[in-house]
PDB file of C-alpha atoms in Angstrom:
ATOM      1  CA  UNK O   1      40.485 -57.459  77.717  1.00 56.00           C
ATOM      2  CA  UNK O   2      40.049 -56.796  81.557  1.00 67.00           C
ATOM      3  CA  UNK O   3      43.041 -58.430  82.559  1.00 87.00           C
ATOM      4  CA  UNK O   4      44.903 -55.583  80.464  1.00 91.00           C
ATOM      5  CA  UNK O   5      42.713 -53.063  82.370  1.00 92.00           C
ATOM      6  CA  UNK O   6      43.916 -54.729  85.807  1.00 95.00           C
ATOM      7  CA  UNK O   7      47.705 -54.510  84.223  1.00 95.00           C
ATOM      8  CA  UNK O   8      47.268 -50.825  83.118  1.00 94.00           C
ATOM      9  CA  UNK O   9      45.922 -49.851  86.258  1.00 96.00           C
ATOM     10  CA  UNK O  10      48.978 -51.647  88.021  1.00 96.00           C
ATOM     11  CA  UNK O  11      51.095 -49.862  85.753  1.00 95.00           C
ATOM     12  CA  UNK O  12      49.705 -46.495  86.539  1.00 95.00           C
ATOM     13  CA  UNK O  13      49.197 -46.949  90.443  1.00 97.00           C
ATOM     14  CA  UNK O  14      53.290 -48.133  90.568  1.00 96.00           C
ATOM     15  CA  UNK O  15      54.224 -45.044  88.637  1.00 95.00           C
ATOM     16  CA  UNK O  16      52.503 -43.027  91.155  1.00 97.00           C
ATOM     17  CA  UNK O  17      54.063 -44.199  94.014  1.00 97.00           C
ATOM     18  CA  UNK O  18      57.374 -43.365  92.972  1.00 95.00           C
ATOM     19  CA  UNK O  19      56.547 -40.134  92.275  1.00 95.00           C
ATOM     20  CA  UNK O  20      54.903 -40.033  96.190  1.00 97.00           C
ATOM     21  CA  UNK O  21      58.218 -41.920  97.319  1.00 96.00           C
ATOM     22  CA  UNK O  22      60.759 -40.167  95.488  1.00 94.00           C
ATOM     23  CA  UNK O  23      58.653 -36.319  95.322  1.00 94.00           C
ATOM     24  CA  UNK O  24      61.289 -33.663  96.775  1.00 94.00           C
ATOM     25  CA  UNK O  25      64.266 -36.157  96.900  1.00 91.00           C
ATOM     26  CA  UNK O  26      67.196 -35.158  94.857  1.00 90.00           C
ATOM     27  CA  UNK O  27      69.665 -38.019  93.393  1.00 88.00           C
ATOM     28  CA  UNK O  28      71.778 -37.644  96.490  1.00 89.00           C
ATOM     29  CA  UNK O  29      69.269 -38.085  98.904  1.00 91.00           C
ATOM     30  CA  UNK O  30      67.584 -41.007  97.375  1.00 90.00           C
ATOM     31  CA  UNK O  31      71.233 -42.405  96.938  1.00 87.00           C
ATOM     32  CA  UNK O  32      71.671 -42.389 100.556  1.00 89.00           C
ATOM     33  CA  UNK O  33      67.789 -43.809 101.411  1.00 91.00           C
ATOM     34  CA  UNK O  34      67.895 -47.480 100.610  1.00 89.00           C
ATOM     35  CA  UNK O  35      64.439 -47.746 102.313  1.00 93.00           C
ATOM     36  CA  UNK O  36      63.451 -45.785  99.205  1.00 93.00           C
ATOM     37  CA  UNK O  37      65.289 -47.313  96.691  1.00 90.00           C
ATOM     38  CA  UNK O  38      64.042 -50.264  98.055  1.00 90.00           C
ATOM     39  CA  UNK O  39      60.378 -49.149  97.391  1.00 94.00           C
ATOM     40  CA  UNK O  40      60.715 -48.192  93.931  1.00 93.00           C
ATOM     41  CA  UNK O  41      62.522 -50.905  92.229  1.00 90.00           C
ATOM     42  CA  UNK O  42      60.100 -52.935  93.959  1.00 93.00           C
ATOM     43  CA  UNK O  43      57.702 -50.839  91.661  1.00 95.00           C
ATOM     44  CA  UNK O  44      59.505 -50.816  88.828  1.00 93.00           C
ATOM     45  CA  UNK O  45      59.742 -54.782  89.255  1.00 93.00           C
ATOM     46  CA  UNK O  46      55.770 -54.798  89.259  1.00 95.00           C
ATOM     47  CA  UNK O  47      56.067 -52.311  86.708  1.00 96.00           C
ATOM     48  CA  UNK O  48      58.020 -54.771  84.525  1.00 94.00           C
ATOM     49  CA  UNK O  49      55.878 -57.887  85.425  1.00 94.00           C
ATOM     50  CA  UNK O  50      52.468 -56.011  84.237  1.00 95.00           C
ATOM     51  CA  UNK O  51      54.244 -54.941  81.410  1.00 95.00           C
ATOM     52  CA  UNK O  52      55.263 -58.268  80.570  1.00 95.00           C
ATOM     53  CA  UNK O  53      51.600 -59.821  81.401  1.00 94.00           C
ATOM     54  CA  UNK O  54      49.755 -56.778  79.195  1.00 95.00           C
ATOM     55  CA  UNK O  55      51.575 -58.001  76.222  1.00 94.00           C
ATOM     56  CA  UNK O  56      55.108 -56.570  75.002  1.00 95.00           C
ATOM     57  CA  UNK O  57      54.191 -56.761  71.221  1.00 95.00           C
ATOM     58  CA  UNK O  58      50.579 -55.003  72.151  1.00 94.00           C
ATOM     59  CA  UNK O  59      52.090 -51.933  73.793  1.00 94.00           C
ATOM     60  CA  UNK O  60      54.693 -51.165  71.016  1.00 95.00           C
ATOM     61  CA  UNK O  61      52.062 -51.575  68.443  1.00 95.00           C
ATOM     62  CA  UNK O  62      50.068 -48.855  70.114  1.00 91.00           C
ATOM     63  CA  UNK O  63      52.567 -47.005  72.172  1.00 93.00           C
ATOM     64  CA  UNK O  64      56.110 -47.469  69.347  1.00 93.00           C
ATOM     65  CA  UNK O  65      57.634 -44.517  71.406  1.00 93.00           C
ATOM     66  CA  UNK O  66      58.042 -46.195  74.979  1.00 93.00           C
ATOM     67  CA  UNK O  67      60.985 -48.779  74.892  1.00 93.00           C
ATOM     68  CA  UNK O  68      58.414 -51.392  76.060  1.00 93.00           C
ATOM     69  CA  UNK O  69      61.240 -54.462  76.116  1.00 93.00           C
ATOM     70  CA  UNK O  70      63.877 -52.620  78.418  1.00 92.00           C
ATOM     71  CA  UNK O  71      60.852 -51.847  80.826  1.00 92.00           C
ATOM     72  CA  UNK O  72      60.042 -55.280  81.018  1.00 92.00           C
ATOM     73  CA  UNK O  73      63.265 -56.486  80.717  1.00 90.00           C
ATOM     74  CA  UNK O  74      64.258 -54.259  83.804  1.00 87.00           C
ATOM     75  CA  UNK O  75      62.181 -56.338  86.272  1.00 87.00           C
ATOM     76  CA  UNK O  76      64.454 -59.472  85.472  1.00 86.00           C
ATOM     77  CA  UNK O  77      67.686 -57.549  85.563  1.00 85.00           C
ATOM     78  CA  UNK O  78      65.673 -56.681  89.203  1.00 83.00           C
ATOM     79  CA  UNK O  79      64.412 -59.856  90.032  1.00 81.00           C
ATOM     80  CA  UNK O  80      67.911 -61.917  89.312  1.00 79.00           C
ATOM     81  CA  UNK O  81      70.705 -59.266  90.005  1.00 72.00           C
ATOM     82  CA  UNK O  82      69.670 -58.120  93.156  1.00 59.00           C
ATOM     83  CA  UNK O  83      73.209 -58.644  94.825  1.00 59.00           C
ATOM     84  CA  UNK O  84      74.358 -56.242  92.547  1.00 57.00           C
ATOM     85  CA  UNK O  85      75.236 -52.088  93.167  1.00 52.00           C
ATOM     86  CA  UNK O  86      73.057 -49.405  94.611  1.00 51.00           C
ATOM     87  CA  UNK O  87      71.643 -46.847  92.969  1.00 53.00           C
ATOM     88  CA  UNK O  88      74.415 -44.528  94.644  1.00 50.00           C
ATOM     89  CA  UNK O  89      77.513 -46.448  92.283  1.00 50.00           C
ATOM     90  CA  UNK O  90      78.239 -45.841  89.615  1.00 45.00           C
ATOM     91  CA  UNK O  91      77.590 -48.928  88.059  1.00 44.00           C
ATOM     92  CA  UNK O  92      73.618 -48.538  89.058  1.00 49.00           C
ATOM     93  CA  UNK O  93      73.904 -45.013  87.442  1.00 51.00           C
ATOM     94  CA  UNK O  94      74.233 -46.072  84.360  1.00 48.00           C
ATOM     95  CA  UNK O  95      71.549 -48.573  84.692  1.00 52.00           C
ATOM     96  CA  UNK O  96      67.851 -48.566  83.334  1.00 51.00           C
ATOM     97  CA  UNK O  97      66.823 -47.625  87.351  1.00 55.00           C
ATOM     98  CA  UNK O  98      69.509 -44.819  87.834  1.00 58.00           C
ATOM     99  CA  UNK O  99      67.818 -43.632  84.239  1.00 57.00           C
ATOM    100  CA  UNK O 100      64.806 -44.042  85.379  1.00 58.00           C
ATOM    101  CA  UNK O 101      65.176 -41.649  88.476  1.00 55.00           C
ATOM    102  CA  UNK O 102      66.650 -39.111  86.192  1.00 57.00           C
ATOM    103  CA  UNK O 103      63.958 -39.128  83.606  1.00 58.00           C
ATOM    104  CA  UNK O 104      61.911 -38.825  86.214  1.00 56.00           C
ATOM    105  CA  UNK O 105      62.992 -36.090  88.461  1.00 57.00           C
ATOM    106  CA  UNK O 106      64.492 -34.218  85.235  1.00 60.00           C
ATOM    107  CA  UNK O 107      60.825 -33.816  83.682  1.00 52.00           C
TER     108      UNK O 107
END
């Protein structure tokens, strides 16, 4: 039960740093700052790892409303497509991270 403490915690201190990376950035600006970027899908990778280490099937049996498998299934799209678009194509828009950002900064 404490390792899922030490993954929550992960969780929660990688959410907010990219809110205190990404806090008065609009989607153009963030497009054009890949040091940025850079910093937040490295979140969002550990993000998807703790995720993955807390236990998928745990989380949507106590949390059904957060899509629990894309999360962690974001960190491998992360971890193994990394010579793939930007966030500032279109192609990255459409993706879980360019979703992401816009959940975010639309709340």
């Amino acid at each position: 039960m404490k390792q899922r403490k030490i993954y929550a915690l992960a969780i929660y201190d990688c959410i907010q740093r990219i809110h205190e990376y990404t806090d008065g950035y609009d989607v153009d600006a963030f497009t054009k700052d890949y040091k940025t970027q850079d910093a937040v899908v490295r979140n969002l990778e550990i993000i998807g790892q703790a995720v993955k280490d807390y236990g998928v099937d745990h989380l949507i049996d106590h949390a059904p409303n957060v899509p629990w498998s894309q999360v962690a299934g974001m960190r491998n799209i992360i971890a193994h497509e990394y010579l793939g678009d930007r966030v500032g194509n279109s192609k990255m828009e459409s993706s879980s991270v360019g979703k992401c950002y816009h959940r975010a900064h639309s709340a």
